[in-house]
Amino acid sequence: MTDDFTERKARASGWFRRLRDDIVTAFEGLEDSHADGPFADLPPGRFDVTPTVRSADDGSDAGGGLMSVMRGGRVFEKVGVNVSTVYGTLGSAAQKSMAARGVPGIESDPRFWASGISLVAHMRNPHVPAVHMNTRMFWTPNAWWFGGGSDLNPCLEYDADTAHFHATQKAHLDPHGADLYPALKAWADEYFYIPHRKRARGVGGVFMDDRNTGDWETDFALTQDIGRAFLPAYVPLVETRRTQAFTEADKDAQLVHRGLYAEYNLVYDRGTKFGLATGHDPDAVLMSLPPLAKWA
């Protein structure tokens, strides 16, 4: 499988990088176009781009990527768009976790390769929803799969925003099968549920993991369409809400909701756990955390 997947790995990692570039350009464009509203006196935000490095236990190169973070913009209070390609040997804890998920042969041959893009945006205006998006490919000598999705996390909910976000996801998924959107929506509802709060993190989206139908091209095409859906699903919501007036109570609700987001990511999120367990740059792994939050 190793030789057969060399070209496919390159295609997947190249796609994630191009998607990252498109999103960074679009988000900086939103900053440039926001010349009115509550934060118009601020300069437009720009991404600070930092290379990330993952080192193996023996100090050898184990891949890396780019951490792109914008702080203090007109529209985005903090947004991270990270892309990485890492490889090496999984530690014993990660091996056991993968084996428990049904990954074949992982304990006998724990070599791995993983590439993906991860995005989390926390917004200035509490009327603009926070958002998360991730797509990824994972490979071992005995298995491969895709995963990811996107979900909307408003502190002040608008039915029209939720409907648009979900309708855009559905439109991009329907060409892959009419049953796919309902299945991935239900998966997102389950995955982003916070048991100790007995509530969802947000208003959902789509999510998949361990996607391997046996047809790599088909699964890669689906993963790309999940990524392509993100900007048309989210940018119109930002443009609609970014200049809306808000109160101190609205801002307080935003900070409390950010606390909920932080709880989920630190306690339950599988990607956070994997990144920290495999030695990736902790700043890149934890870029999903909000800049400010509060608990009641």
PDB file of N, CA and C in Angstrom, residues 29 45 240 281:
ATOM      1  N   GLY A  29     -10.135  39.173   2.980  1.00  0.00           N
ATOM      2  CA  GLY A  29     -11.021  40.009   2.180  1.00  0.00           C
ATOM      3  C   GLY A  29     -12.196  40.534   2.986  1.00  0.00           C
ATOM      4  N   GLY A  45      -7.586  43.005   9.940  1.00  0.00           N
ATOM      5  CA  GLY A  45      -6.722  41.957  10.461  1.00  0.00           C
ATOM      6  C   GLY A  45      -5.966  41.222   9.360  1.00  0.00           C
ATOM      7  N   THR A 240     -23.864  39.144   6.630  1.00  0.00           N
ATOM      8  CA  THR A 240     -25.177  39.573   7.112  1.00  0.00           C
ATOM      9  C   THR A 240     -25.123  40.147   8.519  1.00  0.00           C
ATOM     10  N   ASP A 281       2.904  20.416  17.458  1.00  0.00           N
ATOM     11  CA  ASP A 281       3.060  21.713  18.105  1.00  0.00           C
ATOM     12  C   ASP A 281       1.822  22.030  18.944  1.00  0.00           C
TER      13      ASP A 281
END
